[in-house]
Amino acid sequence: MGAMSVRTPPSPSEPAKPPHRSGFACFVGRPNAGKSTLTNALVGTKVAITSNRPQTTRHTVRGIVHRPDAQLVLVDTPGLHKPRTLLGERLNDVVRTTWAEVDVIGFCLPADQKLGPGDRYIATELAGIKKTPKVAIVTKTDLVEPEQLARQLLAVDRLGTELGIEWAEIIPVSAVDAEKQAGRGPDAAAADGDNGAGAGAGQVSLLADLLVPLLPEGPALYPEGDLTDEPEQVMVAELIREAALEGVRDELPHSIAVVVEEMLPREDRPADKPLLDIHANLYIERPSQKGIVIGPKGRRLKDVGTKSRKHIEALLGTPVFLDLHVKVAKDWQRDPKQLRKLGF
């Protein structure tokens, strides 16, 4: 009798691990559509400046979302709008260049405002960018009733159909609750874990879940600890500018620019008690605006210093001495030489 060959069944293979993905996403939308707030909520820390004044983001601030399966790099562009000044035209160029370079575009539309000409203007521009996947994100859902939200979601769907945009997803989010969650630190968020950590937090992580599959496969682009690749000086300037804008709500439009002249560790300090000296100039367009920013007896400028110092210390993890001065750069938003000097 010949030898019998015994065939062993193949061992059950390990389930294949999904590939790691990494890439760039940007949020677009008319000014004040909630783009920066969303970036901060996703990253879980304050990286893009947020203000209730439109047109506050001037730099491409990248927030980096680290996940075991992916790394999502968020590029926060200025709001696209019909330009009225040279600065406006430059900002729009920045936006279009960014759109051409990212892997996915999130179009932010606030739930509490009807779709208007500004949204249509951006959507029309988006329709011209064929290859990049587009996600419609309906923001500020905490401000509306469910019926109004449903109407807005339908309106966004119709807008896409009308202009020939195929939305990869239409997602409602409230970044406000998630930001509060993020601000309480990782332990608080972990403690809430599965007990419904606020609808906002859940919605924002769902947004990340939906953006990640649209990214290309690839290794992480930034080291684990990085939350942004903006130079620290730019971020410090943005935090000062945000505090200055809060104080002058309606009196000044967006005619404040901030330049950090130097950031130096104070000499002769013991190693366990470092102090960072930061000297910064706030530039306004006209002498008449100086008093508005400084305030009666310098109180407003002092307030700007106190508020921004807290955020800067949290960002840099070190005590800070902040020296602020207000200077006039005549009509800087319309002057190419001034724009260059101020970093635009």
mmCIF file of C-alpha atoms in Angstrom:
data_model
loop_
_atom_site.group_PDB
_atom_site.id
_atom_site.type_symbol
_atom_site.label_atom_id
_atom_site.label_comp_id
_atom_site.label_asym_id
_atom_site.label_seq_id
_atom_site.Cartn_x
_atom_site.Cartn_y
_atom_site.Cartn_z
ATOM 1 C CA MET A 1 0.000 0.000 0.000
ATOM 2 C CA GLY A 2 1.504 3.316 -1.021
ATOM 3 C CA ALA A 3 2.261 6.064 1.468
ATOM 4 C CA MET A 4 -0.689 8.245 2.268
ATOM 5 C CA SER A 5 -0.182 11.984 2.090
ATOM 6 C CA VAL A 6 -2.058 13.945 4.738
ATOM 7 C CA ARG A 7 -3.004 17.497 3.832
ATOM 8 C CA THR A 8 -3.261 19.808 6.883
ATOM 9 C CA PRO A 9 -5.898 22.533 6.680
ATOM 10 C CA PRO A 10 -4.423 26.028 6.393
ATOM 11 C CA SER A 11 -4.261 27.755 9.807
ATOM 12 C CA PRO A 12 -6.793 30.565 10.124
ATOM 13 C CA SER A 13 -4.879 33.689 9.208
ATOM 14 C CA GLU A 14 -4.833 36.788 11.411
ATOM 15 C CA PRO A 15 -7.385 39.361 10.241
ATOM 16 C CA ALA A 16 -5.517 41.840 8.044
ATOM 17 C CA LYS A 17 -4.738 45.086 9.853
ATOM 18 C CA PRO A 18 -6.139 48.101 7.991
ATOM 19 C CA PRO A 19 -3.366 50.173 6.387
ATOM 20 C CA HIS A 20 -2.178 53.353 8.111
ATOM 21 C CA ARG A 21 -3.343 56.501 6.356
ATOM 22 C CA SER A 22 -1.982 60.020 6.461
ATOM 23 C CA GLY A 23 -2.724 63.198 4.607
ATOM 24 C CA PHE A 24 -3.993 66.747 4.576
ATOM 25 C CA ALA A 25 -7.518 68.077 4.981
ATOM 26 C CA CYS A 26 -8.661 71.675 4.905
ATOM 27 C CA PHE A 27 -11.821 73.348 6.090
ATOM 28 C CA VAL A 28 -13.263 76.029 3.859
ATOM 29 C CA GLY A 29 -16.302 78.205 4.256
ATOM 30 C CA ARG A 30 -17.259 81.822 4.412
ATOM 31 C CA PRO A 31 -15.725 83.846 7.235
ATOM 32 C CA ASN A 32 -16.972 82.814 10.687
ATOM 33 C CA ALA A 33 -18.404 79.455 9.544
ATOM 34 C CA GLY A 34 -16.725 77.675 12.479
ATOM 35 C CA LYS A 35 -13.588 76.395 10.720
ATOM 36 C CA SER A 36 -11.038 77.272 13.419
ATOM 37 C CA THR A 37 -13.282 76.034 16.246
ATOM 38 C CA LEU A 38 -13.611 72.713 14.432
ATOM 39 C CA THR A 39 -9.825 72.438 13.980
ATOM 40 C CA ASN A 40 -9.311 73.047 17.706
ATOM 41 C CA ALA A 41 -11.976 70.514 18.688
ATOM 42 C CA LEU A 42 -10.451 67.809 16.466
ATOM 43 C CA VAL A 43 -6.893 68.403 17.667
ATOM 44 C CA GLY A 44 -8.057 68.795 21.264
ATOM 45 C CA THR A 45 -6.026 71.916 21.974
ATOM 46 C CA LYS A 46 -6.026 75.536 20.911
ATOM 47 C CA VAL A 47 -4.003 75.834 17.687
ATOM 48 C CA ALA A 48 -6.045 78.008 15.338
ATOM 49 C CA ILE A 49 -7.300 81.309 16.677
ATOM 50 C CA THR A 50 -11.048 81.563 17.159
ATOM 51 C CA SER A 51 -12.941 84.792 17.517
ATOM 52 C CA ASN A 52 -16.506 85.899 17.004
ATOM 53 C CA ARG A 53 -15.152 88.397 14.478
ATOM 54 C CA PRO A 54 -15.076 87.173 10.874
ATOM 55 C CA GLN A 55 -11.787 87.055 8.965
ATOM 56 C CA THR A 56 -9.433 86.321 11.856
ATOM 57 C CA THR A 57 -7.332 83.465 10.439
ATOM 58 C CA ARG A 58 -4.537 84.888 8.329
ATOM 59 C CA HIS A 59 -1.994 82.082 8.454
ATOM 60 C CA THR A 60 -2.276 78.509 7.299
ATOM 61 C CA VAL A 61 -2.362 76.970 10.765
ATOM 62 C CA ARG A 62 -1.996 73.217 10.714
ATOM 63 C CA GLY A 63 -3.539 71.157 13.467
ATOM 64 C CA ILE A 64 -2.427 67.527 13.640
ATOM 65 C CA VAL A 65 -4.792 64.735 14.713
ATOM 66 C CA HIS A 66 -2.855 61.639 15.846
ATOM 67 C CA ARG A 67 -4.696 58.299 15.763
ATOM 68 C CA PRO A 68 -3.461 54.686 15.893
ATOM 69 C CA ASP A 69 -4.706 54.104 12.308
ATOM 70 C CA ALA A 70 -4.019 57.518 10.792
ATOM 71 C CA GLN A 71 -2.589 60.986 10.968
ATOM 72 C CA LEU A 72 -4.836 63.789 9.773
ATOM 73 C CA VAL A 73 -3.129 67.137 9.182
ATOM 74 C CA LEU A 74 -5.619 70.001 9.189
ATOM 75 C CA VAL A 75 -4.793 73.068 7.159
ATOM 76 C CA ASP A 76 -6.881 76.016 8.271
ATOM 77 C CA THR A 77 -7.278 78.558 5.466
ATOM 78 C CA PRO A 78 -8.703 82.068 5.701
ATOM 79 C CA GLY A 79 -12.369 82.420 4.745
ATOM 80 C CA LEU A 80 -12.824 82.804 0.986
ATOM 81 C CA HIS A 81 -14.757 85.956 0.110
ATOM 82 C CA LYS A 82 -15.082 88.533 -2.664
ATOM 83 C CA PRO A 83 -11.876 90.550 -2.161
ATOM 84 C CA ARG A 84 -12.057 94.289 -1.525
ATOM 85 C CA THR A 85 -8.389 94.913 -0.714
ATOM 86 C CA LEU A 86 -4.980 93.630 -1.764
ATOM 87 C CA LEU A 87 -4.890 91.608 1.478
ATOM 88 C CA GLY A 88 -8.248 90.060 0.492
ATOM 89 C CA GLU A 89 -6.877 89.025 -2.924
ATOM 90 C CA ARG A 90 -3.770 87.486 -1.367
ATOM 91 C CA LEU A 91 -5.872 85.555 1.130
ATOM 92 C CA ASN A 92 -8.058 84.160 -1.674
ATOM 93 C CA ASP A 93 -4.932 83.030 -3.574
ATOM 94 C CA VAL A 94 -3.754 81.242 -0.420
ATOM 95 C CA VAL A 95 -7.111 79.443 -0.237
ATOM 96 C CA ARG A 96 -7.089 78.202 -3.840
ATOM 97 C CA THR A 97 -3.461 77.049 -3.636
ATOM 98 C CA THR A 98 -4.307 75.100 -0.476
ATOM 99 C CA TRP A 99 -7.341 73.435 -2.079
ATOM 100 C CA ALA A 100 -5.198 72.145 -4.909
ATOM 101 C CA GLU A 101 -2.716 70.536 -2.506
ATOM 102 C CA VAL A 102 -4.895 68.729 0.061
ATOM 103 C CA ASP A 103 -6.365 65.192 0.069
ATOM 104 C CA VAL A 104 -9.854 66.144 1.268
ATOM 105 C CA ILE A 105 -11.819 69.406 1.573
ATOM 106 C CA GLY A 106 -14.380 70.008 4.326
ATOM 107 C CA PHE A 107 -16.892 72.725 3.373
ATOM 108 C CA CYS A 108 -18.252 74.321 6.583
ATOM 109 C CA LEU A 109 -21.773 75.752 6.528
ATOM 110 C CA PRO A 110 -23.317 77.041 9.778
ATOM 111 C CA ALA A 111 -26.650 75.407 10.696
ATOM 112 C CA ASP A 112 -28.087 78.648 12.070
ATOM 113 C CA GLN A 113 -27.836 80.693 8.847
ATOM 114 C CA LYS A 114 -29.597 80.144 5.518
ATOM 115 C CA LEU A 115 -27.313 79.347 2.591
ATOM 116 C CA GLY A 116 -26.402 82.692 1.069
ATOM 117 C CA PRO A 117 -24.443 84.169 -1.847
ATOM 118 C CA GLY A 118 -21.165 83.695 0.084
ATOM 119 C CA ASP A 119 -21.752 79.923 0.375
ATOM 120 C CA ARG A 120 -22.738 79.683 -3.283
ATOM 121 C CA TYR A 121 -19.611 81.640 -4.314
ATOM 122 C CA ILE A 122 -17.393 79.118 -2.484
ATOM 123 C CA ALA A 123 -19.387 76.074 -3.657
ATOM 124 C CA THR A 124 -19.048 77.281 -7.280
ATOM 125 C CA GLU A 125 -15.261 77.535 -6.806
ATOM 126 C CA LEU A 126 -15.237 74.056 -5.202
ATOM 127 C CA ALA A 127 -17.157 72.581 -8.144
ATOM 128 C CA GLY A 128 -14.176 73.516 -10.336
ATOM 129 C CA ILE A 129 -11.826 71.318 -8.285
ATOM 130 C CA LYS A 130 -12.682 67.897 -9.661
ATOM 131 C CA LYS A 131 -10.337 65.332 -8.122
ATOM 132 C CA THR A 132 -10.343 66.226 -4.416
ATOM 133 C CA PRO A 133 -13.087 64.506 -2.325
ATOM 134 C CA LYS A 134 -15.397 67.055 -0.663
ATOM 135 C CA VAL A 135 -17.266 66.665 2.618
ATOM 136 C CA ALA A 136 -20.052 69.091 3.604
ATOM 137 C CA ILE A 137 -19.894 69.867 7.341
ATOM 138 C CA VAL A 138 -22.915 71.580 8.871
ATOM 139 C CA THR A 139 -21.476 73.381 11.931
ATOM 140 C CA LYS A 140 -22.997 75.075 15.024
ATOM 141 C CA THR A 141 -25.769 72.457 15.264
ATOM 142 C CA ASP A 142 -26.065 73.255 19.004
ATOM 143 C CA LEU A 143 -27.701 76.580 18.011
ATOM 144 C CA VAL A 144 -30.713 75.118 16.133
ATOM 145 C CA GLU A 145 -33.745 72.856 16.596
ATOM 146 C CA PRO A 146 -33.765 69.422 14.841
ATOM 147 C CA GLU A 147 -36.281 70.617 12.177
ATOM 148 C CA GLN A 148 -34.074 73.554 11.186
ATOM 149 C CA LEU A 149 -31.030 71.245 11.036
ATOM 150 C CA ALA A 150 -32.911 68.800 8.774
ATOM 151 C CA ARG A 151 -33.846 71.662 6.426
ATOM 152 C CA GLN A 152 -30.207 72.822 6.286
ATOM 153 C CA LEU A 153 -28.925 69.292 5.503
ATOM 154 C CA LEU A 154 -31.411 69.047 2.616
ATOM 155 C CA ALA A 155 -30.429 72.514 1.347
ATOM 156 C CA VAL A 156 -26.746 71.514 1.338
ATOM 157 C CA ASP A 157 -27.546 68.304 -0.542
ATOM 158 C CA ARG A 158 -29.530 70.292 -3.156
ATOM 159 C CA LEU A 159 -26.708 72.848 -3.533
ATOM 160 C CA GLY A 160 -24.298 69.999 -4.389
ATOM 161 C CA THR A 161 -26.682 68.495 -6.948
ATOM 162 C CA GLU A 162 -27.279 71.882 -8.557
ATOM 163 C CA LEU A 163 -23.561 72.641 -8.988
ATOM 164 C CA GLY A 164 -22.446 69.102 -9.839
ATOM 165 C CA ILE A 165 -20.586 68.478 -6.566
ATOM 166 C CA GLU A 166 -20.806 64.929 -5.277
ATOM 167 C CA TRP A 167 -20.427 65.169 -1.483
ATOM 168 C CA ALA A 168 -18.441 62.227 -0.072
ATOM 169 C CA GLU A 169 -20.417 62.839 3.168
ATOM 170 C CA ILE A 170 -22.766 65.432 4.676
ATOM 171 C CA ILE A 171 -22.032 65.635 8.409
ATOM 172 C CA PRO A 172 -23.698 67.710 11.165
ATOM 173 C CA VAL A 173 -21.363 68.705 14.044
ATOM 174 C CA SER A 174 -21.255 70.874 17.119
ATOM 175 C CA ALA A 175 -17.643 71.650 17.948
ATOM 176 C CA VAL A 176 -18.544 73.706 21.028
ATOM 177 C CA ASP A 177 -19.261 70.790 23.392
ATOM 178 C CA ALA A 178 -16.244 68.922 22.072
ATOM 179 C CA GLU A 179 -13.993 71.927 22.669
ATOM 180 C CA LYS A 180 -15.149 72.134 26.285
ATOM 181 C CA GLN A 181 -14.401 68.430 26.536
ATOM 182 C CA ALA A 182 -10.942 68.893 25.021
ATOM 183 C CA GLY A 183 -10.206 71.820 27.312
ATOM 184 C CA ARG A 184 -10.727 69.620 30.384
ATOM 185 C CA GLY A 185 -7.716 67.486 29.550
ATOM 186 C CA PRO A 186 -7.290 63.826 28.578
ATOM 187 C CA ASP A 187 -8.182 62.395 31.989
ATOM 188 C CA ALA A 188 -11.579 64.063 32.069
ATOM 189 C CA ALA A 189 -12.320 62.945 28.517
ATOM 190 C CA ALA A 190 -11.207 59.398 29.299
ATOM 191 C CA ALA A 191 -13.283 59.324 32.475
ATOM 192 C CA ASP A 192 -16.373 60.223 30.458
ATOM 193 C CA GLY A 193 -15.311 57.592 27.930
ATOM 194 C CA ASP A 194 -18.408 55.721 26.852
ATOM 195 C CA ASN A 195 -20.902 57.515 29.067
ATOM 196 C CA GLY A 196 -21.886 59.918 26.298
ATOM 197 C CA ALA A 197 -19.082 62.465 26.516
ATOM 198 C CA GLY A 198 -21.384 65.178 25.165
ATOM 199 C CA ALA A 199 -22.894 64.938 21.693
ATOM 200 C CA GLY A 200 -20.319 67.376 20.345
ATOM 201 C CA ALA A 201 -17.317 65.241 21.277
ATOM 202 C CA GLY A 202 -18.937 62.193 19.659
ATOM 203 C CA GLN A 203 -19.796 64.123 16.499
ATOM 204 C CA VAL A 204 -16.293 65.529 16.162
ATOM 205 C CA SER A 205 -14.637 62.104 16.508
ATOM 206 C CA LEU A 206 -17.182 60.751 13.985
ATOM 207 C CA LEU A 207 -16.048 63.505 11.617
ATOM 208 C CA ALA A 208 -12.438 62.271 11.993
ATOM 209 C CA ASP A 209 -13.660 58.679 11.350
ATOM 210 C CA LEU A 210 -15.251 59.829 8.077
ATOM 211 C CA LEU A 211 -12.296 61.949 6.913
ATOM 212 C CA VAL A 212 -9.611 59.286 7.526
ATOM 213 C CA PRO A 213 -10.757 56.780 4.811
ATOM 214 C CA LEU A 214 -10.487 59.607 2.256
ATOM 215 C CA LEU A 215 -6.737 59.988 2.958
ATOM 216 C CA PRO A 216 -4.051 58.102 1.021
ATOM 217 C CA GLU A 217 -2.213 55.175 2.651
ATOM 218 C CA GLY A 218 1.125 56.139 4.161
ATOM 219 C CA PRO A 219 3.207 56.572 7.321
ATOM 220 C CA ALA A 220 2.791 59.442 9.805
ATOM 221 C CA LEU A 221 4.056 62.773 8.460
ATOM 222 C CA TYR A 222 4.825 64.378 11.843
ATOM 223 C CA PRO A 223 6.246 63.106 15.172
ATOM 224 C CA GLU A 224 3.673 61.909 17.746
ATOM 225 C CA GLY A 225 3.921 64.936 20.058
ATOM 226 C CA ASP A 226 3.449 67.619 17.413
ATOM 227 C CA LEU A 227 0.096 69.390 17.324
ATOM 228 C CA THR A 228 0.987 72.031 14.749
ATOM 229 C CA ASP A 229 3.940 72.929 12.532
ATOM 230 C CA GLU A 230 3.385 76.680 12.836
ATOM 231 C CA PRO A 231 6.463 78.428 14.216
ATOM 232 C CA GLU A 232 5.858 79.309 17.864
ATOM 233 C CA GLN A 233 6.263 83.027 17.184
ATOM 234 C CA VAL A 234 3.407 82.991 14.665
ATOM 235 C CA MET A 235 1.122 81.186 17.118
ATOM 236 C CA VAL A 236 2.021 83.599 19.925
ATOM 237 C CA ALA A 237 1.226 86.544 17.625
ATOM 238 C CA GLU A 238 -2.136 84.956 16.766
ATOM 239 C CA LEU A 239 -3.037 84.501 20.456
ATOM 240 C CA ILE A 240 -2.228 88.160 21.176
ATOM 241 C CA ARG A 241 -4.262 89.223 18.147
ATOM 242 C CA GLU A 242 -7.222 87.140 19.271
ATOM 243 C CA ALA A 243 -7.199 88.784 22.706
ATOM 244 C CA ALA A 244 -6.937 92.244 21.096
ATOM 245 C CA LEU A 245 -9.927 91.533 18.812
ATOM 246 C CA GLU A 246 -12.074 90.408 21.743
ATOM 247 C CA GLY A 247 -11.615 93.791 23.400
ATOM 248 C CA VAL A 248 -12.549 95.985 20.443
ATOM 249 C CA ARG A 249 -15.622 94.128 19.189
ATOM 250 C CA ASP A 250 -17.269 96.585 16.843
ATOM 251 C CA GLU A 251 -15.013 99.605 17.019
ATOM 252 C CA LEU A 252 -12.266 98.186 14.825
ATOM 253 C CA PRO A 253 -12.843 95.839 11.926
ATOM 254 C CA HIS A 254 -9.899 93.504 11.267
ATOM 255 C CA SER A 255 -7.280 96.214 11.092
ATOM 256 C CA ILE A 256 -5.015 94.734 13.783
ATOM 257 C CA ALA A 257 -1.833 92.841 12.912
ATOM 258 C CA VAL A 258 0.616 91.513 15.504
ATOM 259 C CA VAL A 259 4.330 90.902 15.018
ATOM 260 C CA VAL A 260 6.411 89.204 17.708
ATOM 261 C CA GLU A 261 9.740 91.032 17.552
ATOM 262 C CA GLU A 262 11.599 88.657 19.874
ATOM 263 C CA MET A 263 11.184 85.744 22.259
ATOM 264 C CA LEU A 264 14.165 85.235 24.579
ATOM 265 C CA PRO A 265 14.674 83.257 27.787
ATOM 266 C CA ARG A 266 15.457 85.708 30.646
ATOM 267 C CA GLU A 267 19.110 85.420 31.602
ATOM 268 C CA ASP A 268 20.309 84.598 35.160
ATOM 269 C CA ARG A 269 17.142 82.638 36.035
ATOM 270 C CA PRO A 270 17.461 79.400 38.059
ATOM 271 C CA ALA A 271 16.772 76.295 35.930
ATOM 272 C CA ASP A 272 13.571 75.486 37.873
ATOM 273 C CA LYS A 273 12.194 79.044 37.456
ATOM 274 C CA PRO A 274 12.571 79.969 33.762
ATOM 275 C CA LEU A 275 10.964 83.086 32.327
ATOM 276 C CA LEU A 276 10.458 83.872 28.658
ATOM 277 C CA ASP A 277 10.518 87.540 27.589
ATOM 278 C CA ILE A 278 8.223 88.221 24.622
ATOM 279 C CA HIS A 279 8.229 91.630 22.919
ATOM 280 C CA ALA A 280 5.385 92.188 20.450
ATOM 281 C CA ASN A 281 3.942 95.090 18.448
ATOM 282 C CA LEU A 282 0.250 95.506 17.654
ATOM 283 C CA TYR A 283 -0.106 97.375 14.355
ATOM 284 C CA ILE A 284 -3.201 99.397 13.493
ATOM 285 C CA GLU A 285 -3.950 101.407 10.343
ATOM 286 C CA ARG A 286 -4.678 104.898 11.722
ATOM 287 C CA PRO A 287 -3.541 106.991 14.706
ATOM 288 C CA SER A 288 -7.202 107.412 15.762
ATOM 289 C CA GLN A 289 -7.388 103.643 16.436
ATOM 290 C CA LYS A 290 -4.530 103.753 18.939
ATOM 291 C CA GLY A 291 -6.687 104.966 21.818
ATOM 292 C CA ILE A 292 -9.275 102.267 21.114
ATOM 293 C CA VAL A 293 -6.706 99.462 21.454
ATOM 294 C CA ILE A 294 -4.929 100.979 24.476
ATOM 295 C CA GLY A 295 -8.179 101.935 26.268
ATOM 296 C CA PRO A 296 -8.709 104.450 29.076
ATOM 297 C CA LYS A 297 -5.563 104.617 31.259
ATOM 298 C CA GLY A 298 -4.132 101.664 29.250
ATOM 299 C CA ARG A 299 -6.649 99.259 30.795
ATOM 300 C CA ARG A 300 -7.638 97.540 27.554
ATOM 301 C CA LEU A 301 -4.063 96.837 26.464
ATOM 302 C CA LYS A 302 -3.301 95.517 29.954
ATOM 303 C CA ASP A 303 -6.327 93.228 29.659
ATOM 304 C CA VAL A 304 -5.103 91.993 26.239
ATOM 305 C CA GLY A 305 -1.726 91.197 27.840
ATOM 306 C CA THR A 306 -3.249 89.308 30.771
ATOM 307 C CA LYS A 307 -5.601 87.223 28.594
ATOM 308 C CA SER A 308 -3.094 86.332 25.899
ATOM 309 C CA ARG A 309 -0.333 85.594 28.428
ATOM 310 C CA LYS A 310 -2.427 82.791 29.977
ATOM 311 C CA HIS A 311 -2.909 81.141 26.564
ATOM 312 C CA ILE A 312 0.753 81.638 25.587
ATOM 313 C CA GLU A 313 1.955 80.060 28.853
ATOM 314 C CA ALA A 314 -0.368 77.095 28.275
ATOM 315 C CA LEU A 315 0.940 76.748 24.703
ATOM 316 C CA LEU A 316 4.654 77.008 25.544
ATOM 317 C CA GLY A 317 4.532 75.415 29.005
ATOM 318 C CA THR A 318 6.645 78.159 30.582
ATOM 319 C CA PRO A 319 6.026 81.428 32.509
ATOM 320 C CA VAL A 320 6.063 84.464 30.234
ATOM 321 C CA PHE A 321 6.739 88.187 30.587
ATOM 322 C CA LEU A 322 4.809 89.940 27.818
ATOM 323 C CA ASP A 323 5.761 93.414 26.602
ATOM 324 C CA LEU A 324 3.171 94.903 24.199
ATOM 325 C CA HIS A 325 3.347 98.128 22.169
ATOM 326 C CA VAL A 326 0.781 99.664 19.800
ATOM 327 C CA LYS A 327 2.118 101.153 16.540
ATOM 328 C CA VAL A 328 0.569 102.694 13.419
ATOM 329 C CA ALA A 329 1.283 101.115 9.996
ATOM 330 C CA LYS A 330 -0.741 103.396 7.727
ATOM 331 C CA ASP A 331 -3.371 101.523 5.641
ATOM 332 C CA TRP A 332 -1.356 98.310 5.909
ATOM 333 C CA GLN A 333 -4.112 96.139 4.378
ATOM 334 C CA ARG A 334 -3.767 97.973 1.038
ATOM 335 C CA ASP A 335 -0.007 98.514 0.933
ATOM 336 C CA PRO A 336 2.122 95.678 -0.570
ATOM 337 C CA LYS A 337 5.274 96.857 1.272
ATOM 338 C CA GLN A 338 3.514 96.931 4.672
ATOM 339 C CA LEU A 339 1.873 93.539 3.964
ATOM 340 C CA ARG A 340 5.310 92.002 3.318
ATOM 341 C CA LYS A 341 6.712 93.553 6.481
ATOM 342 C CA LEU A 342 3.825 92.147 8.508
ATOM 343 C CA GLY A 343 4.359 88.671 7.068
ATOM 344 C CA PHE A 344 1.615 88.393 4.418
#
